[in-house]
Short mmCIF file of C-alpha atoms in Angstrom, two decimals:
data_model
loop_
_atom_site.label_atom_id
_atom_site.label_comp_id
_atom_site.label_asym_id
_atom_site.label_seq_id
_atom_site.Cartn_x
_atom_site.Cartn_y
_atom_site.Cartn_z
CA MET A 1 0.06 -0.14 -0.13
CA LYS A 2 1.30 2.92 -0.86
CA LYS A 3 2.13 6.04 1.82
CA ARG A 4 -0.34 8.30 0.72
CA ASN A 5 -3.20 5.69 0.95
CA LYS A 6 -1.75 4.98 4.11
CA ILE A 7 -2.60 8.15 5.19
CA ALA A 8 -5.50 8.43 3.94
CA LEU A 9 -6.74 5.12 5.82
CA VAL A 10 -5.24 6.01 8.84
CA SER A 11 -6.84 10.11 8.36
CA LEU A 12 -9.82 8.02 8.43
CA LEU A 13 -10.26 5.06 10.92
CA ALA A 14 -9.43 8.44 13.21
CA ILE A 15 -12.13 10.34 12.00
CA VAL A 16 -14.27 7.16 12.80
CA GLY A 17 -12.83 6.81 15.99
CA VAL A 18 -13.99 10.01 17.23
CA VAL A 19 -17.50 9.97 15.42
CA LEU A 20 -17.70 6.98 17.12
CA PHE A 21 -15.79 7.84 20.80
CA PHE A 22 -18.67 10.44 20.64
CA ILE A 23 -21.62 8.51 19.66
CA VAL A 24 -20.25 6.75 22.36
CA MET A 25 -19.96 9.23 24.88
CA ASN A 26 -23.34 11.19 24.43
CA LYS A 27 -25.34 7.72 25.04
CA THR A 28 -23.63 6.29 28.65
CA VAL A 29 -21.70 9.91 30.42
CA GLN A 30 -23.98 13.23 32.46
CA THR A 31 -27.45 11.12 31.04
CA GLU A 32 -29.74 12.74 33.52
CA TYR A 33 -30.36 16.86 34.82
CA GLU A 34 -28.47 17.42 37.34
CA SER A 35 -25.09 16.70 36.26
CA LEU A 36 -25.92 18.57 32.85
CA ASN A 37 -23.50 21.83 32.39
CA GLU A 38 -24.94 25.16 34.08
CA THR A 39 -25.95 27.21 30.73
CA ASP A 40 -27.90 23.19 29.60
CA LYS A 41 -29.67 23.26 32.83
CA GLN A 42 -31.17 27.00 32.96
CA MET A 43 -31.97 26.43 29.50
CA LEU A 44 -34.00 23.64 30.52
CA THR A 45 -35.84 24.77 33.86
CA GLU A 46 -36.87 28.44 31.72
CA LEU A 47 -38.30 25.85 28.59
CA SER A 48 -39.97 24.12 31.52
CA THR A 49 -41.89 27.61 32.22
CA ILE A 50 -42.59 28.09 29.40
CA TYR A 51 -44.60 24.81 28.66
CA GLN A 52 -45.83 26.18 32.13
CA HIS A 53 -48.02 28.95 31.07
CA PHE A 54 -49.24 27.71 27.59
CA GLU A 55 -51.27 25.34 30.20
CA GLN A 56 -52.14 27.06 32.13
CA SER A 57 -53.06 30.66 30.88
CA PRO A 58 -53.08 30.05 26.87
CA ASP A 59 -55.79 32.46 26.40
CA GLN A 60 -53.58 34.72 27.81
CA LEU A 61 -50.42 34.40 25.81
CA TRP A 62 -52.77 33.14 21.85
CA ASN A 63 -55.57 31.05 22.15
CA GLU A 64 -55.48 27.46 22.79
CA GLU A 65 -54.96 26.32 19.14
CA TYR A 66 -51.23 27.49 19.59
CA ASP A 67 -49.41 24.93 21.73
CA PHE A 68 -46.10 25.76 22.05
CA ARG A 69 -46.20 22.55 23.68
CA THR A 70 -46.36 20.76 21.00
CA LEU A 71 -43.74 22.47 18.50
CA PRO A 72 -40.65 20.69 17.14
CA LEU A 73 -37.05 21.64 18.28
CA LEU A 74 -34.23 21.67 18.50
CA LEU A 75 -32.11 24.08 21.48
CA VAL A 76 -28.12 24.35 20.28
CA HIS A 77 -25.88 24.83 22.87
CA THR A 78 -23.10 27.38 21.66
CA ASN A 79 -20.82 30.28 22.91
CA LYS A 80 -22.24 32.86 21.33
CA ASP A 81 -24.36 35.39 19.20
CA ARG A 82 -24.94 32.78 15.92
CA GLY A 83 -22.11 30.99 17.13
CA PHE A 84 -20.71 28.01 15.09
CA PHE A 85 -18.99 26.16 17.50
CA ARG A 86 -21.81 23.70 18.58
CA LYS A 87 -21.77 21.87 22.16
CA GLU A 88 -24.63 19.83 23.05
CA ALA A 89 -28.19 19.80 21.33
CA PHE A 90 -31.59 19.21 22.58
CA ALA A 91 -34.40 17.93 20.85
CA VAL A 92 -38.22 18.10 22.29
CA ASN A 93 -40.85 16.70 19.62
CA VAL A 94 -38.93 15.36 16.88
CA LYS A 95 -39.93 11.46 16.61
CA GLN A 96 -36.76 10.62 14.52
CA PHE A 97 -34.49 10.68 17.99
CA GLU A 98 -36.40 7.65 19.45
CA ASN A 99 -34.48 5.42 18.46
CA SER A 100 -31.84 7.23 16.45
CA MET A 101 -28.01 6.32 17.56
CA PHE A 102 -27.31 9.66 17.35
CA ALA A 103 -29.60 10.49 20.50
CA THR A 104 -29.89 9.79 23.94
CA GLU A 105 -33.22 10.63 26.21
CA ILE A 106 -32.42 12.98 29.87
CA LYS A 107 -33.99 12.17 32.47
CA VAL A 108 -35.61 15.56 33.80
CA PRO A 109 -37.23 15.93 35.97
CA GLU A 110 -41.32 14.51 36.76
CA ALA A 111 -41.91 18.46 38.02
CA PHE A 112 -40.70 20.33 34.39
CA GLY A 113 -43.68 19.13 32.92
CA LEU A 114 -41.99 18.21 29.81
CA PRO A 115 -41.97 15.79 27.53
CA LYS A 116 -39.26 13.51 26.21
CA VAL A 117 -35.87 15.47 25.83
CA TYR A 118 -32.98 13.55 23.22
CA ARG A 119 -29.78 15.11 23.60
CA VAL A 120 -28.79 14.91 20.31
CA SER A 121 -24.80 13.91 18.96
CA ARG A 122 -23.30 16.88 17.32
CA PHE A 123 -22.01 14.87 14.09
CA ASP A 124 -26.25 13.76 13.71
CA PRO A 125 -26.66 13.91 9.51
CA SER A 126 -29.76 14.94 10.26
CA THR A 127 -29.15 18.71 12.08
CA ILE A 128 -25.52 19.29 9.81
CA SER A 129 -27.83 22.65 8.67
CA ALA A 130 -27.01 23.47 12.39
CA TRP A 131 -24.03 24.86 13.20
CA MET A 132 -24.19 27.52 10.26
CA PRO A 133 -23.78 30.84 11.71
CA PHE A 134 -27.31 31.56 12.34
CA ASN A 135 -29.45 31.72 15.61
CA PHE A 136 -32.98 29.45 13.82
CA ALA A 137 -33.96 28.12 10.90
CA THR A 138 -35.86 24.91 9.76
CA LEU A 139 -34.51 21.70 9.58
CA GLU A 140 -36.83 18.98 8.08
CA MET A 141 -36.37 15.45 9.75
CA ASP A 142 -38.34 13.14 8.98
CA GLY A 143 -41.00 14.43 7.63
CA THR A 144 -41.58 17.09 10.44
CA GLU A 145 -40.36 20.68 10.31
CA ALA A 146 -38.64 20.78 12.67
CA MET A 147 -36.83 24.37 14.37
CA TYR A 148 -33.64 24.36 15.20
CA PHE A 149 -32.71 27.26 18.02
CA LYS A 150 -29.51 28.38 19.47
CA TYR A 151 -28.67 29.28 23.21
CA HIS A 152 -25.66 30.54 25.02
CA PRO A 153 -24.33 31.78 28.33
CA LYS A 154 -25.52 35.28 27.98
CA MET A 155 -28.90 34.98 27.89
CA PHE A 156 -28.85 33.64 31.27
CA SER A 157 -26.92 36.48 32.63
CA GLU A 158 -26.60 39.46 30.88
CA PRO A 159 -29.30 39.40 27.99
CA GLU A 160 -29.94 42.00 25.47
CA LEU A 161 -33.80 43.33 25.62
CA TYR A 162 -35.35 41.23 23.52
CA PHE A 163 -32.18 38.07 23.44
CA ASP A 164 -33.04 36.24 26.53
CA PHE A 165 -33.72 33.16 25.94
CA ALA A 166 -37.48 32.71 26.55
CA SER A 167 -38.62 35.76 24.49
CA PHE A 168 -36.33 35.45 22.02
CA LEU A 169 -37.33 31.57 21.75
CA LEU A 170 -40.99 32.81 21.65
CA HIS A 171 -40.67 35.85 18.99
CA GLU A 172 -38.79 33.87 16.48
CA SER A 173 -41.06 29.93 16.96
CA PHE A 174 -44.52 32.13 16.57
CA HIS A 175 -42.72 33.60 13.32
CA ILE A 176 -41.84 30.10 12.15
CA PHE A 177 -45.41 27.93 13.31
CA LYS A 178 -48.06 30.38 14.07
CA GLN A 179 -47.57 32.55 11.21
CA LYS A 180 -46.05 30.29 8.64
CA ASN A 181 -48.95 30.89 5.69
CA TRP A 182 -49.87 34.30 7.41
CA THR A 183 -49.11 36.25 3.82
CA TYR A 184 -49.01 40.13 4.89
CA ASP A 185 -45.40 40.25 4.12
CA ALA A 186 -46.18 38.64 0.67
CA ASP A 187 -44.03 40.24 -2.10
CA GLY A 188 -42.28 42.72 0.50
CA ALA A 189 -45.91 44.17 1.55
CA GLU A 190 -44.81 45.91 4.65
CA PHE A 191 -41.82 47.68 2.90
CA ILE A 192 -42.79 51.24 2.33
CA ASP A 193 -41.81 53.02 -1.53
CA ASN A 194 -41.79 56.65 -1.75
CA TYR A 195 -41.72 57.24 2.15
CA PRO A 196 -43.25 60.46 2.59
CA VAL A 197 -40.03 62.86 4.68
CA THR A 198 -42.44 65.71 5.36
CA GLU A 199 -43.36 67.63 9.08
CA GLU A 200 -47.20 66.90 8.45
CA ASN A 201 -46.53 63.10 7.94
CA TYR A 202 -44.13 62.55 11.30
CA ALA A 203 -46.92 65.67 13.13
CA LEU A 204 -49.64 63.03 12.10
CA MET A 205 -46.96 60.48 13.91
CA GLY A 206 -47.02 62.29 16.96
CA LEU A 207 -51.08 62.26 17.14
CA GLU A 208 -50.74 58.65 16.89
CA PHE A 209 -47.99 58.25 19.58
CA LYS A 210 -49.85 61.05 21.92
CA LEU A 211 -52.87 58.94 21.54
CA LEU A 212 -51.64 55.82 22.11
CA ASP A 213 -49.71 57.16 25.26
CA GLN A 214 -53.23 58.36 26.69
CA ALA A 215 -54.64 54.90 26.16
CA MET A 216 -51.64 53.06 27.80
CA ALA A 217 -51.98 55.04 30.75
CA VAL A 218 -55.40 54.05 31.82
CA ASN A 219 -56.86 51.02 32.73
CA ASP A 220 -60.59 51.95 32.20
CA THR A 221 -62.93 50.53 29.04
CA GLU A 222 -64.24 53.71 27.68
CA THR A 223 -61.77 55.57 27.94
CA ILE A 224 -59.34 53.52 26.24
CA LYS A 225 -61.84 53.33 23.65
CA GLN A 226 -61.96 56.87 23.05
CA HIS A 227 -58.31 56.82 23.18
CA LEU A 228 -58.08 54.45 20.05
CA ARG A 229 -61.26 55.72 18.25
CA ASP A 230 -59.50 58.87 17.66
CA TRP A 231 -56.10 56.96 16.56
CA ALA A 232 -57.96 55.65 14.04
CA ILE A 233 -59.34 58.89 12.96
CA VAL A 234 -55.51 60.40 12.50
CA ARG A 235 -53.97 56.97 11.27
CA SER A 236 -57.03 57.00 8.18
CA TYR A 237 -56.16 60.46 7.89
CA ARG A 238 -52.68 59.40 7.19
CA TYR A 239 -53.52 56.93 4.85
CA GLN A 240 -55.47 59.02 2.77
CA LYS A 241 -52.82 61.20 2.22
CA TRP A 242 -50.02 58.74 2.07
CA PRO A 243 -51.36 55.01 0.97
CA GLN A 244 -47.86 54.14 0.46
CA LEU A 245 -48.51 53.65 4.41
CA VAL A 246 -50.34 51.27 4.60
CA GLY A 247 -47.13 48.68 4.32
CA GLU A 248 -46.72 50.07 8.25
CA THR A 249 -49.49 48.26 9.21
CA LYS A 250 -48.48 45.23 7.73
CA THR A 251 -45.47 44.90 10.33
CA GLU A 252 -47.29 45.96 12.88
CA ALA A 253 -49.24 43.21 12.14
CA ILE A 254 -46.84 40.36 12.06
CA GLU A 255 -44.15 41.36 14.59
CA GLY A 256 -45.72 42.94 16.88
CA SER A 257 -47.89 39.98 17.76
CA ALA A 258 -44.49 38.01 17.82
CA ARG A 259 -43.83 40.85 19.93
CA TYR A 260 -47.42 40.28 21.99
CA ILE A 261 -46.41 36.66 22.97
CA GLU A 262 -43.48 38.75 24.30
CA TYR A 263 -44.60 41.08 26.01
CA ARG A 264 -47.70 38.55 27.36
CA TYR A 265 -45.52 36.52 28.86
CA SER A 266 -43.44 38.80 30.38
CA GLU A 267 -46.83 39.79 32.44
CA LEU A 268 -46.84 36.40 33.45
CA THR A 269 -44.05 35.72 34.93
CA GLY A 270 -43.62 39.16 37.04
CA GLY A 271 -41.29 40.48 34.27
CA LYS A 272 -39.99 43.97 33.70
CA LEU A 273 -40.23 44.06 29.77
CA THR A 274 -43.10 45.75 28.36
CA VAL A 275 -43.43 48.45 25.08
CA LEU A 276 -40.66 50.08 24.29
CA ALA A 277 -38.86 48.26 27.23
CA THR A 278 -35.62 49.82 28.67
CA LYS A 279 -32.52 48.47 30.99
CA GLU A 280 -33.52 50.67 33.96
CA GLU A 281 -36.73 52.14 36.07
CA PRO A 282 -39.22 52.82 34.88
CA PHE A 283 -38.06 49.84 32.51
CA HIS A 284 -39.81 51.46 29.78
CA VAL A 285 -40.14 54.56 27.62
CA THR A 286 -43.55 56.55 25.96
CA PHE A 287 -44.11 57.00 21.75
CA MET A 288 -43.65 60.89 22.53
CA HIS A 289 -40.29 60.66 24.66
CA VAL A 290 -39.29 57.90 21.30
CA PHE A 291 -40.57 60.50 19.58
CA ASP A 292 -39.02 64.00 20.89
CA VAL A 293 -35.74 61.94 21.47
CA ILE A 294 -35.93 61.79 17.31
CA ALA A 295 -36.55 65.51 17.05
CA ASN A 296 -33.56 65.92 19.05
CA GLY A 297 -31.16 63.88 16.92
CA GLN A 298 -30.46 61.30 19.19
CA LEU A 299 -31.43 58.19 17.37
CA SER A 300 -32.67 58.00 13.33
CA PRO A 301 -35.75 58.57 12.05
CA ARG A 302 -35.00 55.47 10.19
CA TYR A 303 -36.80 53.97 13.33
CA LEU A 304 -39.45 55.40 12.50
CA VAL A 305 -40.30 53.62 9.25
CA ARG A 306 -40.27 50.52 10.34
CA SER A 307 -38.87 49.75 13.55
CA ILE A 308 -41.46 51.01 15.42
CA ARG A 309 -43.97 49.32 14.23
CA TYR A 310 -42.94 46.02 16.57
CA GLU A 311 -44.32 48.62 18.91
CA THR A 312 -47.41 50.47 17.23
CA GLY A 313 -48.49 47.17 16.76
CA SER A 314 -47.87 45.07 20.12
CA ALA A 315 -49.94 48.15 21.80
CA LEU A 316 -53.09 48.25 19.96
CA GLU A 317 -52.98 44.82 20.66
CA LEU A 318 -52.74 44.63 24.55
CA LEU A 319 -55.30 47.67 24.04
CA MET A 320 -57.49 45.66 22.98
CA ASP A 321 -57.41 43.26 25.70
CA LYS A 322 -57.37 46.04 28.07
CA ALA A 323 -61.47 47.17 26.74
CA ALA A 324 -62.49 43.43 25.90
CA ILE A 325 -62.52 43.94 21.68
CA PRO A 326 -62.18 40.56 20.21
CA TRP A 327 -58.91 40.72 17.34
CA LYS A 328 -56.70 37.34 17.67
CA ALA A 329 -59.25 35.49 15.25
CA ALA A 330 -59.41 37.82 12.94
CA ILE A 331 -55.75 38.88 12.44
CA GLU A 332 -55.15 35.28 11.71
CA ASP A 333 -53.94 35.20 8.08
CA HIS A 334 -54.31 33.07 5.61
CA PRO A 335 -53.93 32.82 1.48
CA GLN A 336 -57.71 31.63 0.99
CA LYS A 337 -59.06 33.85 4.45
CA PRO A 338 -56.70 36.85 4.25
CA GLY A 339 -56.67 38.40 7.25
CA GLN A 340 -57.28 41.75 9.35
CA THR A 341 -53.79 44.27 10.81
CA PRO A 342 -54.29 45.45 14.26
CA TYR A 343 -55.79 48.55 12.29
CA GLU A 344 -58.30 47.06 9.73
CA ILE A 345 -59.82 45.65 12.68
CA VAL A 346 -59.80 49.14 15.23
CA LYS A 347 -61.13 50.52 12.15
CA ALA A 348 -63.73 48.26 12.01
CA TYR A 349 -64.90 48.43 15.47
CA PHE A 350 -65.55 52.24 15.17
CA ASN A 351 -67.20 52.09 11.53
CA ILE A 352 -64.48 54.41 11.00
CA GLN A 353 -65.51 54.75 6.51
CA ASP A 354 -66.71 57.80 5.21
CA SER A 355 -63.54 60.21 4.56
CA ALA A 356 -65.23 63.41 4.83
CA SER A 357 -65.68 62.31 8.46
CA VAL A 358 -62.62 61.96 9.45
CA GLU A 359 -61.31 65.48 7.82
CA LYS A 360 -63.88 66.37 10.19
CA GLU A 361 -62.62 65.33 12.77
CA ILE A 362 -58.75 65.16 12.74
CA GLU A 363 -59.39 69.17 13.89
CA ARG A 364 -60.51 68.99 17.32
CA ILE A 365 -57.75 65.78 17.80
CA LYS A 366 -55.40 68.52 16.55
CA SER A 367 -56.72 71.57 18.53
CA LYS A 368 -56.50 68.98 21.44
CA TYR A 369 -53.44 67.28 21.81
CA GLY A 370 -51.03 70.15 20.90
CA TYR A 371 -50.67 69.52 16.58
CA GLU A 372 -48.66 72.93 15.57
CA ALA A 373 -46.16 71.93 18.13
CA LEU A 374 -46.05 68.17 16.89
CA LEU A 375 -45.12 70.32 12.98
CA GLU A 376 -42.37 71.77 14.54
CA GLN A 377 -41.08 68.45 15.82
CA GLY A 378 -41.57 66.91 12.23
CA ALA A 379 -39.91 69.64 10.53
CA LYS A 380 -36.71 68.97 12.50
CA ILE A 381 -37.21 65.07 11.97
CA ALA A 382 -38.24 65.80 8.29
CA ASN A 383 -34.62 68.41 8.52
CA LEU A 384 -32.84 65.21 10.31
CA ASN A 385 -33.96 62.61 7.87
CA LYS A 386 -32.51 64.61 4.26
CA GLU A 387 -29.62 64.82 5.80
CA GLU A 388 -29.00 61.36 6.62
CA GLN A 389 -29.87 60.44 2.81
#
């Protein structure tokens, strides 16, 4: 045998040996919860908490038809955000691992209420794509579309806002599983061409923000409804002037709903994450605070084009909950049964249709909420936006 062939054979045998070694280790070593790495234990503990709240309060998170506890997941331990170097991986609700040579069941406390948890060898061929430097994606596993999701130590010790384990997982899994057939974003409908960089557009947006802030500051149902009705009038007036802005409502439906799940979960678990969250007390800011910060040049006006719609969308949904306005069935979207965005639901609830009545009422709202001052702020934002372009 030639020397080159001998080297190739030895290398191949070494690789096979390493693979077999890790397969055997995965099957035999540290197969109980108590013996796992601390980060893995934290992950399973938080996963258990998510399961418990979906069992006890499904209607407060979404509804009984969306049961997180049934979702097929591969939870991958990496060293950092978008980490390439994979450590352990744990599968739940993925049947192919029940009798796989590449997986072993991990015994977790019965009180966790989890389905069977399988630790999957890093050499399992069906999960090779989970090595890619993405935080999440889907995998086809034995005819099942599963989601892989990466977690790392910082998610549990010093997480960035919205990127703690539970919030990030709930948000992205809602996109992948619940919104799989939603068509709001079909053909890029949530993106806006010819965005109106004008003081009037920004001033009217400021009116919307004031009304959202007013509604979120109270608990009285009728007061919330009055603010929502006025908000819908302002929004309708904006869309009469600039119809292309309807793309905002698509993002509010998609991203607002995914963020709604985060905020609802945080509320159930005693967390501090809420609309326009911050890391320090009072742990959130108002919409008008953001508006003023942008007008003062401390935040890019680009934030108002799309990013703010995560917050306005979730705020509208939370307010509809408080006002007992049904919306979850209406927002459900499907190619054969188009849904309604939060704006469309609020507009329909208050039967706002006639453009003449909208134009009549807009003057009352402008007068009540200091529109002239908002125009001055709007002019600053428009100028800042032009300077950035």
